Coordinates of C-alpha atoms in Angstrom, one line a residue:
Chain A
X26 CA -4.5 -0.8 -27.9
X27 CA -6.5 0.3 -30.9
X28 CA -6.6 -1.3 -34.3
X29 CA -7.0 0.3 -37.7
X30 CA -10.4 1.9 -38.0
X31 CA -11.4 1.4 -34.3
X32 CA -13.1 4.3 -32.8
X33 CA -12.7 5.9 -29.4
X34 CA -15.1 8.2 -27.7
X35 CA -13.6 11.4 -26.4
X36 CA -15.6 14.1 -24.7
X37 CA -18.7 12.8 -26.4
X38 CA -17.1 13.2 -29.8
X39 CA -16.2 10.2 -31.9
X40 CA -12.6 10.4 -32.8
X41 CA -10.9 8.1 -35.2
X42 CA -7.4 7.0 -34.0
X43 CA -4.9 8.2 -36.5
X44 CA -1.7 6.5 -37.7
X45 CA 1.4 8.3 -38.9
X46 CA 3.0 7.5 -42.3
X47 CA 5.7 5.5 -40.4
X48 CA 3.1 3.2 -38.7
X49 CA 3.9 0.1 -40.7
X50 CA 7.6 0.5 -39.8
X51 CA 6.7 0.5 -36.1
X52 CA 4.5 -2.6 -36.6
X53 CA 7.2 -4.5 -38.4
X54 CA 9.7 -3.6 -35.6
X55 CA 7.1 -5.1 -33.1
X56 CA 6.9 -1.8 -31.2
X57 CA 4.6 -1.5 -28.3
X58 CA 1.9 0.9 -29.5
X59 CA -0.2 3.2 -27.4
X60 CA -2.8 5.8 -28.2
X61 CA -1.3 9.2 -27.6
X62 CA -3.1 12.4 -28.6
X63 CA -5.3 10.6 -31.0
X64 CA -2.5 8.8 -32.7
X65 CA -1.2 5.2 -32.4
X66 CA 2.4 5.9 -31.4
X67 CA 5.3 3.6 -30.5
X68 CA 6.0 3.9 -26.8
X69 CA 9.0 1.5 -26.9
X70 CA 10.6 -0.9 -29.4
X71 CA 13.0 -2.8 -27.1
X72 CA 13.7 -1.2 -23.8
X73 CA 13.3 2.5 -22.7
X74 CA 16.7 2.4 -21.0
X75 CA 18.5 0.9 -24.0
X76 CA 16.8 3.3 -26.4
X77 CA 17.7 6.3 -24.2
X78 CA 21.3 5.3 -24.0
X79 CA 21.5 4.8 -27.8
X80 CA 20.5 8.5 -28.3
X81 CA 23.1 9.6 -25.7
X82 CA 25.9 7.5 -27.2
X83 CA 25.2 7.1 -30.9
X84 CA 22.0 8.0 -32.8
X85 CA 18.3 7.4 -32.5
X86 CA 15.2 7.9 -34.7
X87 CA 11.9 9.2 -33.5
X88 CA 8.5 9.3 -35.3
X89 CA 7.1 12.6 -34.0
X90 CA 4.6 13.1 -36.8
X91 CA 1.8 13.6 -34.3
X92 CA 3.2 17.1 -33.6
X93 CA 1.1 19.9 -35.1
X94 CA 2.2 22.4 -37.8
X95 CA 0.4 25.7 -38.4
X96 CA 1.5 28.1 -41.1
X97 CA 1.0 31.8 -40.5
X98 CA 1.0 33.9 -43.6
X99 CA 0.4 37.5 -44.4
X100 CA 1.9 41.0 -44.3
X101 CA 1.2 41.2 -40.5
X102 CA 2.4 37.7 -39.7
X103 CA 5.1 39.0 -37.3
X104 CA 2.8 41.2 -35.4
X105 CA 0.3 38.4 -35.0
X106 CA 3.0 36.1 -33.6
X107 CA 4.3 38.9 -31.4
X108 CA 0.8 39.1 -30.0
X109 CA 0.1 35.4 -29.3
X110 CA 3.5 34.3 -28.1
X111 CA 5.7 35.4 -25.1
X112 CA 9.1 35.4 -26.7
X113 CA 10.4 38.1 -29.0
X114 CA 9.8 36.9 -32.6
X115 CA 11.2 40.1 -34.0
X116 CA 14.7 38.7 -33.4
X117 CA 14.0 35.9 -35.9
X118 CA 15.2 35.9 -39.5
X119 CA 14.6 33.4 -42.3
X120 CA 16.2 30.1 -41.2
X121 CA 16.0 30.8 -37.4
X122 CA 13.9 28.9 -34.9
X123 CA 12.7 30.1 -31.5
X124 CA 11.3 28.3 -28.5
X125 CA 8.2 30.1 -27.2
X126 CA 4.9 29.8 -25.6
X127 CA 1.3 31.0 -25.9
X128 CA -0.5 32.3 -22.8
X129 CA -4.0 33.1 -21.9
X130 CA -4.9 36.6 -20.5
X131 CA -4.3 35.3 -17.0
X132 CA -0.8 34.1 -17.7
X133 CA -1.7 30.4 -17.8
X134 CA -0.3 28.5 -20.8
X135 CA -2.1 27.5 -23.9
X136 CA 0.9 25.6 -25.2
X137 CA 4.7 25.7 -25.7
X138 CA 5.8 25.8 -29.3
X139 CA 8.6 26.3 -31.8
X140 CA 8.4 29.4 -34.1
X141 CA 10.1 29.0 -37.5
X142 CA 10.7 32.1 -39.6
X143 CA 10.4 31.1 -43.2
X144 CA 10.2 34.7 -44.5
X145 CA 9.1 38.0 -43.1
X146 CA 5.5 37.1 -44.2
X147 CA 5.5 33.4 -43.4
X148 CA 6.1 31.5 -40.2
X149 CA 5.6 27.9 -39.1
X150 CA 4.4 27.2 -35.6
X151 CA 5.0 23.7 -34.3
X152 CA 2.7 22.8 -31.5
X153 CA 2.0 19.8 -29.2
X154 CA -0.1 17.0 -30.6
X155 CA -2.6 16.9 -27.8
X156 CA -3.2 20.7 -28.2
X157 CA -3.6 21.0 -32.0
X158 CA -7.4 21.8 -32.1
X159 CA -7.3 23.9 -29.0
X160 CA -4.3 25.9 -30.2
X161 CA -5.7 26.4 -33.7
X162 CA -9.0 27.7 -32.3
X163 CA -7.0 30.0 -30.0
X164 CA -5.0 31.4 -33.0
X165 CA -8.1 31.9 -35.0
X166 CA -9.9 33.6 -32.2
X167 CA -7.1 36.0 -31.8
X168 CA -6.6 36.7 -35.5
X169 CA -7.6 40.2 -36.0
X170 CA -4.6 40.9 -38.3
X171 CA -6.0 39.4 -41.5
X172 CA -3.6 36.5 -41.2
X173 CA -3.9 33.3 -43.1
X174 CA -3.7 30.4 -40.7
X175 CA -3.2 27.0 -42.2
X176 CA -3.3 23.9 -40.1
X177 CA -1.3 21.3 -41.9
X178 CA -0.8 18.9 -38.9
X179 CA -2.4 16.0 -40.7
X180 CA -0.2 16.4 -43.8
X181 CA 3.2 16.7 -42.2
X182 CA 5.4 13.9 -41.2
X183 CA 8.2 14.6 -38.7
X184 CA 11.2 12.4 -38.1
X185 CA 13.7 13.4 -35.4
X186 CA 17.2 12.1 -35.6
X187 CA 19.1 12.7 -32.4
X188 CA 22.5 11.8 -31.0
X189 CA 26.2 12.3 -31.6
X190 CA 26.1 10.6 -35.1
X191 CA 22.9 12.4 -36.2
X192 CA 24.7 14.8 -38.4
X193 CA 26.5 12.1 -40.3
X194 CA 23.2 10.3 -41.0
X195 CA 21.4 13.4 -42.1
X196 CA 24.3 14.5 -44.3
X197 CA 24.5 11.1 -46.0
X198 CA 20.8 11.0 -46.6
X199 CA 20.7 14.4 -48.3
X200 CA 24.2 13.9 -49.8
X201 CA 25.4 17.3 -48.7
X202 CA 27.2 18.9 -45.8
X203 CA 24.9 20.4 -43.2
X204 CA 26.3 23.3 -41.2
X205 CA 23.4 24.3 -39.0
X206 CA 23.7 26.0 -35.6
X207 CA 21.3 25.0 -32.8
X208 CA 17.8 26.3 -33.5
X209 CA 18.5 27.0 -37.1
X210 CA 17.0 25.3 -40.2
X211 CA 17.4 25.0 -43.9
X212 CA 15.4 23.4 -46.7
X213 CA 16.4 20.4 -48.8
X214 CA 14.9 18.2 -51.5
X215 CA 15.1 14.5 -52.0
X216 CA 13.3 12.4 -54.7
X217 CA 10.9 15.3 -55.4
X218 CA 10.0 15.8 -51.7
X219 CA 10.7 19.1 -49.9
X220 CA 12.1 19.0 -46.4
X221 CA 12.6 21.4 -43.6
X222 CA 15.8 20.3 -41.9
X223 CA 15.9 21.8 -38.5
X224 CA 18.7 21.5 -35.9
X225 CA 16.3 21.1 -33.0
X226 CA 15.1 18.3 -30.7
X227 CA 13.9 17.3 -27.3
X228 CA 16.9 15.4 -26.1
X229 CA 19.7 17.8 -25.4
X230 CA 21.9 16.0 -28.0
X231 CA 23.1 17.1 -31.4
X232 CA 20.1 16.4 -33.4
X233 CA 17.9 17.2 -36.4
X234 CA 14.2 17.2 -37.2
X235 CA 13.0 16.5 -40.7
X236 CA 9.5 17.9 -41.7
X237 CA 8.0 16.8 -45.0
X238 CA 4.8 16.0 -46.8
X239 CA 4.7 12.7 -48.7
X240 CA 2.7 9.5 -49.3
X241 CA 3.2 6.5 -47.1
X242 CA 5.6 4.7 -49.4
X243 CA 8.0 7.6 -49.5
X244 CA 8.0 7.8 -45.7
X245 CA 8.6 4.1 -45.3
X246 CA 11.4 4.3 -47.8
X247 CA 12.9 7.3 -45.9
X248 CA 12.7 5.2 -42.7
X249 CA 14.4 2.3 -44.3
X250 CA 17.1 4.4 -46.0
X251 CA 17.9 6.3 -42.7
X252 CA 18.3 2.9 -40.9
X253 CA 20.6 1.6 -43.7
X254 CA 22.8 4.7 -43.5
X255 CA 22.9 4.6 -39.7
X256 CA 23.6 0.9 -39.4
X257 CA 27.3 1.5 -38.9
X258 CA 26.6 3.8 -35.9
X259 CA 24.1 1.4 -34.3
X260 CA 21.1 3.6 -35.2
X261 CA 18.1 2.7 -33.0
X262 CA 14.4 3.4 -33.2
X263 CA 13.2 5.4 -30.2
X264 CA 9.7 5.4 -28.7
X265 CA 7.8 8.0 -26.7
X266 CA 9.0 6.4 -23.4
X267 CA 12.6 7.2 -24.0
X268 CA 11.6 10.6 -25.5
X269 CA 10.2 11.4 -22.1
X270 CA 13.2 10.3 -20.1
X271 CA 15.6 12.0 -22.5
X272 CA 13.8 15.4 -22.1
X273 CA 13.5 15.0 -18.4
X274 CA 17.3 14.5 -18.0
X275 CA 17.6 17.9 -19.6
X276 CA 14.8 19.4 -17.5
X277 CA 12.7 20.3 -20.5
X278 CA 9.1 21.0 -19.8
X279 CA 6.3 18.8 -21.1
X280 CA 2.9 20.2 -21.7
X281 CA 0.4 18.4 -19.5
X282 CA 3.1 17.6 -16.9
X283 CA 5.1 20.7 -16.0
X284 CA 2.9 23.3 -17.9
X285 CA -0.7 23.7 -18.7
X286 CA -3.5 26.4 -18.4
X287 CA -3.0 26.5 -14.6
X288 CA 0.8 27.2 -14.7
X289 CA 2.6 30.3 -15.9
X290 CA 5.9 30.4 -17.7
X291 CA 7.6 32.2 -14.9
X292 CA 7.1 29.6 -12.2
X293 CA 7.8 26.9 -14.9
X294 CA 11.4 28.3 -15.3
X295 CA 10.5 29.7 -18.7
X296 CA 11.3 33.3 -17.7
X297 CA 14.1 33.2 -20.3
X298 CA 11.6 33.0 -23.1
X299 CA 9.1 35.4 -21.5
X300 CA 9.9 38.9 -22.8
X301 CA 8.0 41.1 -20.4
X302 CA 9.4 44.2 -22.1
X303 CA 7.8 43.2 -25.4
X304 CA 4.7 45.3 -26.2
X305 CA 1.2 44.0 -25.9
X306 CA 1.3 40.2 -26.0
X307 CA -1.5 38.1 -24.6
X308 CA -0.9 37.4 -20.9
X309 CA 1.7 40.2 -20.4
X310 CA -0.3 42.2 -17.8
X311 CA -1.0 39.1 -15.7
X312 CA 2.6 38.0 -15.9
X313 CA 3.9 41.4 -14.9
X314 CA 1.6 41.3 -11.8
X315 CA 2.8 37.8 -11.0
X316 CA 6.4 38.9 -11.2
X317 CA 5.8 42.0 -9.1
X318 CA 4.0 40.0 -6.4
X319 CA 6.6 37.3 -6.5
X320 CA 6.1 33.7 -7.5
X321 CA 4.1 31.5 -5.2
X322 CA 5.7 28.3 -6.4
X323 CA 8.6 27.3 -8.5
X324 CA 9.5 24.3 -10.7
X325 CA 12.4 22.6 -8.9
X326 CA 14.8 19.9 -10.0
X327 CA 15.2 17.2 -7.4
X328 CA 16.9 13.9 -6.8
X329 CA 16.9 11.3 -3.9
X330 CA 19.2 8.7 -2.6
X331 CA 16.8 5.7 -2.5
X332 CA 16.2 3.8 -5.6
X333 CA 12.6 4.8 -6.1
X334 CA 10.8 6.8 -8.6
X335 CA 9.0 10.0 -7.6
X336 CA 6.2 10.0 -10.1
X337 CA 3.7 12.6 -11.5
X338 CA 1.3 13.7 -8.7
X339 CA 3.4 12.4 -5.8
X340 CA 3.5 15.0 -3.0
X341 CA 6.4 16.6 -1.1
X342 CA 6.5 17.9 2.4
X343 CA 8.6 20.2 4.4
X344 CA 8.5 20.7 8.2
X345 CA 5.5 18.5 8.2
X346 CA 3.3 20.4 5.7
X347 CA 2.6 19.9 2.1
X348 CA 5.3 21.7 0.1
X349 CA 4.4 20.7 -3.5
X350 CA 4.0 17.9 -6.0
X351 CA 6.0 16.1 -8.6
X352 CA 5.2 16.9 -12.2
X353 CA 7.6 14.3 -13.8
X354 CA 10.0 11.8 -12.4
X355 CA 12.1 8.9 -13.7
X356 CA 15.2 6.9 -13.0
X357 CA 17.8 8.8 -15.0
X358 CA 19.3 6.1 -17.3
X359 CA 22.5 8.1 -17.5
X360 CA 22.9 8.8 -13.7
X361 CA 21.2 5.6 -12.6
X362 CA 19.5 7.8 -10.0
X363 CA 16.0 9.1 -9.5
X364 CA 15.3 12.6 -11.0
X365 CA 12.2 14.7 -10.7
X366 CA 10.7 18.0 -11.4
X367 CA 8.3 19.4 -8.8
X368 CA 6.4 22.6 -8.1
X369 CA 7.5 23.7 -4.6
X370 CA 5.9 26.4 -2.5
X371 CA 8.2 29.5 -2.7
X372 CA 8.0 30.4 1.0
X373 CA 9.0 26.9 2.0
X374 CA 11.7 26.8 -0.7
X375 CA 13.2 30.0 0.6
X376 CA 13.0 28.8 4.2
X377 CA 15.6 26.2 3.1
X378 CA 14.1 23.5 5.3
X379 CA 14.6 19.9 4.1
X380 CA 12.1 18.5 1.6
X381 CA 10.7 15.0 1.5
X382 CA 9.1 13.0 -1.2
X383 CA 6.0 11.1 0.0
X384 CA 6.2 7.7 -1.7
X385 CA 3.6 5.1 -0.7
X386 CA 2.9 6.8 2.5
X387 CA 6.5 7.2 3.7
X388 CA 8.9 10.2 3.7
X389 CA 12.2 10.1 1.8
X390 CA 14.6 13.1 1.7
X391 CA 14.6 15.0 -1.5
X392 CA 17.7 16.9 -2.6
X393 CA 17.6 20.1 -4.8
X394 CA 19.9 20.0 -7.8
X395 CA 20.6 22.1 -10.8
X396 CA 19.4 21.7 -14.4
X397 CA 20.2 20.0 -16.6
X398 CA 20.3 16.8 -14.5
X399 CA 23.1 15.6 -16.8
X400 CA 25.8 17.2 -18.9
X401 CA 24.7 16.2 -22.3
Chain B
X10 CA 8.9 -17.2 -24.4
X11 CA 6.8 -20.2 -23.6
X12 CA 4.8 -20.4 -20.3
X13 CA 6.6 -23.0 -18.2
X14 CA 4.3 -26.0 -17.5
X15 CA 5.9 -26.8 -14.1
X16 CA 4.8 -23.5 -12.5
X17 CA 1.5 -22.2 -11.0
X18 CA 0.2 -18.8 -11.8
X19 CA -2.0 -16.0 -10.4
X20 CA -4.3 -13.6 -12.2
X21 CA -1.9 -10.8 -11.0
X22 CA 0.8 -12.3 -13.3
X23 CA 2.9 -14.0 -10.6
X24 CA 4.4 -17.4 -10.9
X25 CA 5.1 -20.0 -8.2
X26 CA 7.4 -22.9 -8.2
X27 CA 6.2 -25.3 -5.7
X28 CA 8.7 -27.9 -4.3
X29 CA 7.2 -29.7 -1.3
X30 CA 6.5 -27.1 1.3
X31 CA 8.5 -24.4 -0.4
X32 CA 7.3 -21.9 -3.0
X33 CA 9.5 -19.6 -5.1
X34 CA 7.7 -16.6 -6.4
X35 CA 8.3 -14.2 -9.3
X36 CA 6.5 -12.3 -12.0
X37 CA 5.7 -13.8 -15.4
X38 CA 7.4 -13.0 -18.7
X39 CA 4.2 -11.4 -19.8
X40 CA 4.2 -9.1 -16.8
X41 CA 7.8 -8.1 -17.2
X42 CA 7.1 -7.3 -20.9
X43 CA 4.1 -5.1 -19.9
X44 CA 6.1 -3.3 -17.2
X45 CA 9.2 -2.7 -19.3
X46 CA 12.6 -2.0 -17.8
X47 CA 12.5 -3.0 -14.1
X48 CA 14.7 -0.6 -12.1
X49 CA 13.9 -1.6 -8.5
X50 CA 12.2 -4.4 -6.7
X51 CA 11.3 -3.2 -3.3
X52 CA 10.6 -5.9 -0.7
X53 CA 11.1 -5.1 2.9
X54 CA 14.3 -6.9 4.0
X55 CA 12.6 -7.6 7.4
X56 CA 9.5 -9.2 5.9
X57 CA 8.8 -12.4 7.9
X58 CA 5.4 -13.5 6.6
X59 CA 3.2 -13.4 3.5
X60 CA -0.5 -13.2 3.8
X61 CA -2.4 -14.5 0.7
X62 CA -3.8 -11.7 -1.3
X63 CA -1.9 -9.0 0.6
X64 CA 0.7 -6.6 -0.8
X65 CA 4.3 -7.6 0.0
X66 CA 6.3 -5.4 -2.2
X67 CA 6.6 -3.0 -5.2
X68 CA 8.2 -3.2 -8.6
X69 CA 9.4 0.1 -10.0
X70 CA 9.7 0.1 -13.8
X71 CA 10.7 3.1 -15.9
X72 CA 7.2 4.0 -16.9
X73 CA 5.1 2.5 -14.1
X74 CA 5.0 1.1 -10.6
X75 CA 3.3 -2.1 -9.8
X76 CA 2.5 -3.8 -6.5
X77 CA 3.3 -7.4 -5.7
X78 CA 0.5 -9.5 -4.1
X79 CA 1.2 -12.6 -2.2
X80 CA -0.2 -15.7 -4.1
X81 CA -0.2 -17.7 -0.9
X82 CA 0.5 -17.4 2.9
X83 CA 3.9 -18.4 4.1
X84 CA 6.9 -17.8 6.2
X85 CA 9.6 -15.9 4.4
X86 CA 12.7 -18.1 3.8
X87 CA 14.7 -15.9 1.4
X88 CA 14.4 -12.6 -0.5
X89 CA 16.4 -12.4 -3.8
X90 CA 18.9 -9.6 -2.8
X91 CA 20.7 -10.1 -6.1
X92 CA 17.9 -8.0 -7.7
X93 CA 19.1 -4.9 -5.7
X94 CA 22.1 -4.5 -8.0
X95 CA 20.6 -6.2 -11.0
X96 CA 16.9 -5.5 -11.2
X97 CA 17.0 -6.2 -15.0
X98 CA 17.2 -9.9 -14.2
X99 CA 13.4 -9.7 -13.9
X100 CA 13.3 -8.7 -17.5
X101 CA 16.0 -11.0 -18.8
X102 CA 15.2 -14.1 -16.9
X103 CA 11.8 -13.8 -15.2
X104 CA 11.3 -17.5 -14.5
X105 CA 14.9 -18.0 -13.3
X106 CA 17.4 -15.4 -11.9
X107 CA 14.5 -12.9 -11.7
X108 CA 12.8 -14.8 -8.8
X109 CA 11.8 -12.5 -5.9
X110 CA 10.9 -14.4 -2.8
X111 CA 10.9 -17.9 -1.3
X112 CA 8.4 -19.0 1.4
X113 CA 7.4 -22.0 3.4
X114 CA 3.8 -22.6 2.5
X115 CA 1.5 -22.4 5.6
X116 CA -1.9 -23.0 4.0
X117 CA -1.7 -25.5 1.1
X118 CA -5.4 -25.2 0.5
X119 CA -4.8 -21.7 -1.0
X120 CA -2.9 -23.3 -3.8
X121 CA -6.1 -24.6 -5.3
X122 CA -6.9 -21.2 -6.5
X123 CA -3.8 -20.9 -8.7
X124 CA -3.9 -21.3 -12.5
X125 CA -1.8 -23.9 -14.4
X126 CA 0.1 -22.9 -17.5
X127 CA -2.9 -23.5 -19.8
X128 CA -5.2 -21.4 -17.6
X129 CA -2.6 -18.6 -17.4
X130 CA -2.0 -18.8 -21.2
X131 CA -5.8 -18.3 -21.7
X132 CA -5.8 -15.4 -19.3
X133 CA -3.2 -13.5 -21.3
X134 CA -4.6 -14.6 -24.7
X135 CA -1.6 -16.6 -25.6

């Protein structure tokens, strides 16, 4: 664990570990802190299972300020976004959010992201913390449209409030009713601070994400106020550990686990965001070829009867040969059963022969299931 | 939680309660805290013998998996099967209901390598 001002060496570069504006709140809650993507982040406060269940049954609060925010401005903002992302951003209108991805020319993935349409000439791209500098470089490299690209990742705080009672908490905080459909956003203002209030999240529950720029004292005051408002619903702080199990129960991809530069969106089950009929986006030609030739592997949701956890990197076999490997696995706190995502060889998958997880040298039958793993 | 003075400890964060020739073995409060929610304690039900320093089981926690190493050699007397249905006992009561295995000590000389509560406290920086 790193303390304030400590330095870590990363790829021969000296990187100062950052803290979010909510850091002192985590410390005073005695959270277990880990370094994640250059930030000191809470991995758990009490128990991953208890935090997970709190989000499913009442409401939980996440500090996800490590996420990156890049504003795209200019008359050609839309055509730039259409070029660098795989989804069709022309469907967006002010107040609408879209899940999308950026691909390399070969169809491998730069990142998955959210695209916010602020106006026809201004968009906000929300990217993964571990990819901020890589993504921003990629955007700049592909900016031939005279677009203004502003990386405000260090300025923005992001609090996610997720769970059945999240709407009540957010409405009370802003003292207004909030009628947002899924993947829509609005703006609000509180004590002189502007917010983007977005009905998005990474849990599958009713939930909101609040983006804002403020000093530390405002952020800590917001944290305190949200917990006072939510006390009657049993509001709970949620660490990155439960964030991972919550997203996995829904089958949501995590960059670095399910998706990266060596995976394409089609095999990752993200065909639904990949608009191959859209003109000229980066990676389109490669993805069309991949589709035409047929996938060689497919991200597959699995479970097993034994109480074990198939973890990232564990192998699977079928008819005695390697069939694939696990990208993410956990014991689902809701099902109380193991769940996993794994890339499975398409030919073996189509052959329909039984699959086995290899756990500590032994084979255990794997069962293919449907996503989401749970009905949230 | 204080480190019980009546137990012996290993550098692998296991504790032993030694009563005559019998040793009861579990993992420390520090270890359960580092592991987080324990979801499964996997010890072969047919296990007959422990060999000092060798692997005898696995603890699955939500975020991580950890191996159990035998702190001493011994004949297996009992495995805590209650943990099958209630693995969280390891988190809630690591020095009590969260015990894992009971053995008859076959080589008492091995016990000399164990830490006392002060030594273990120093190890974990307590």
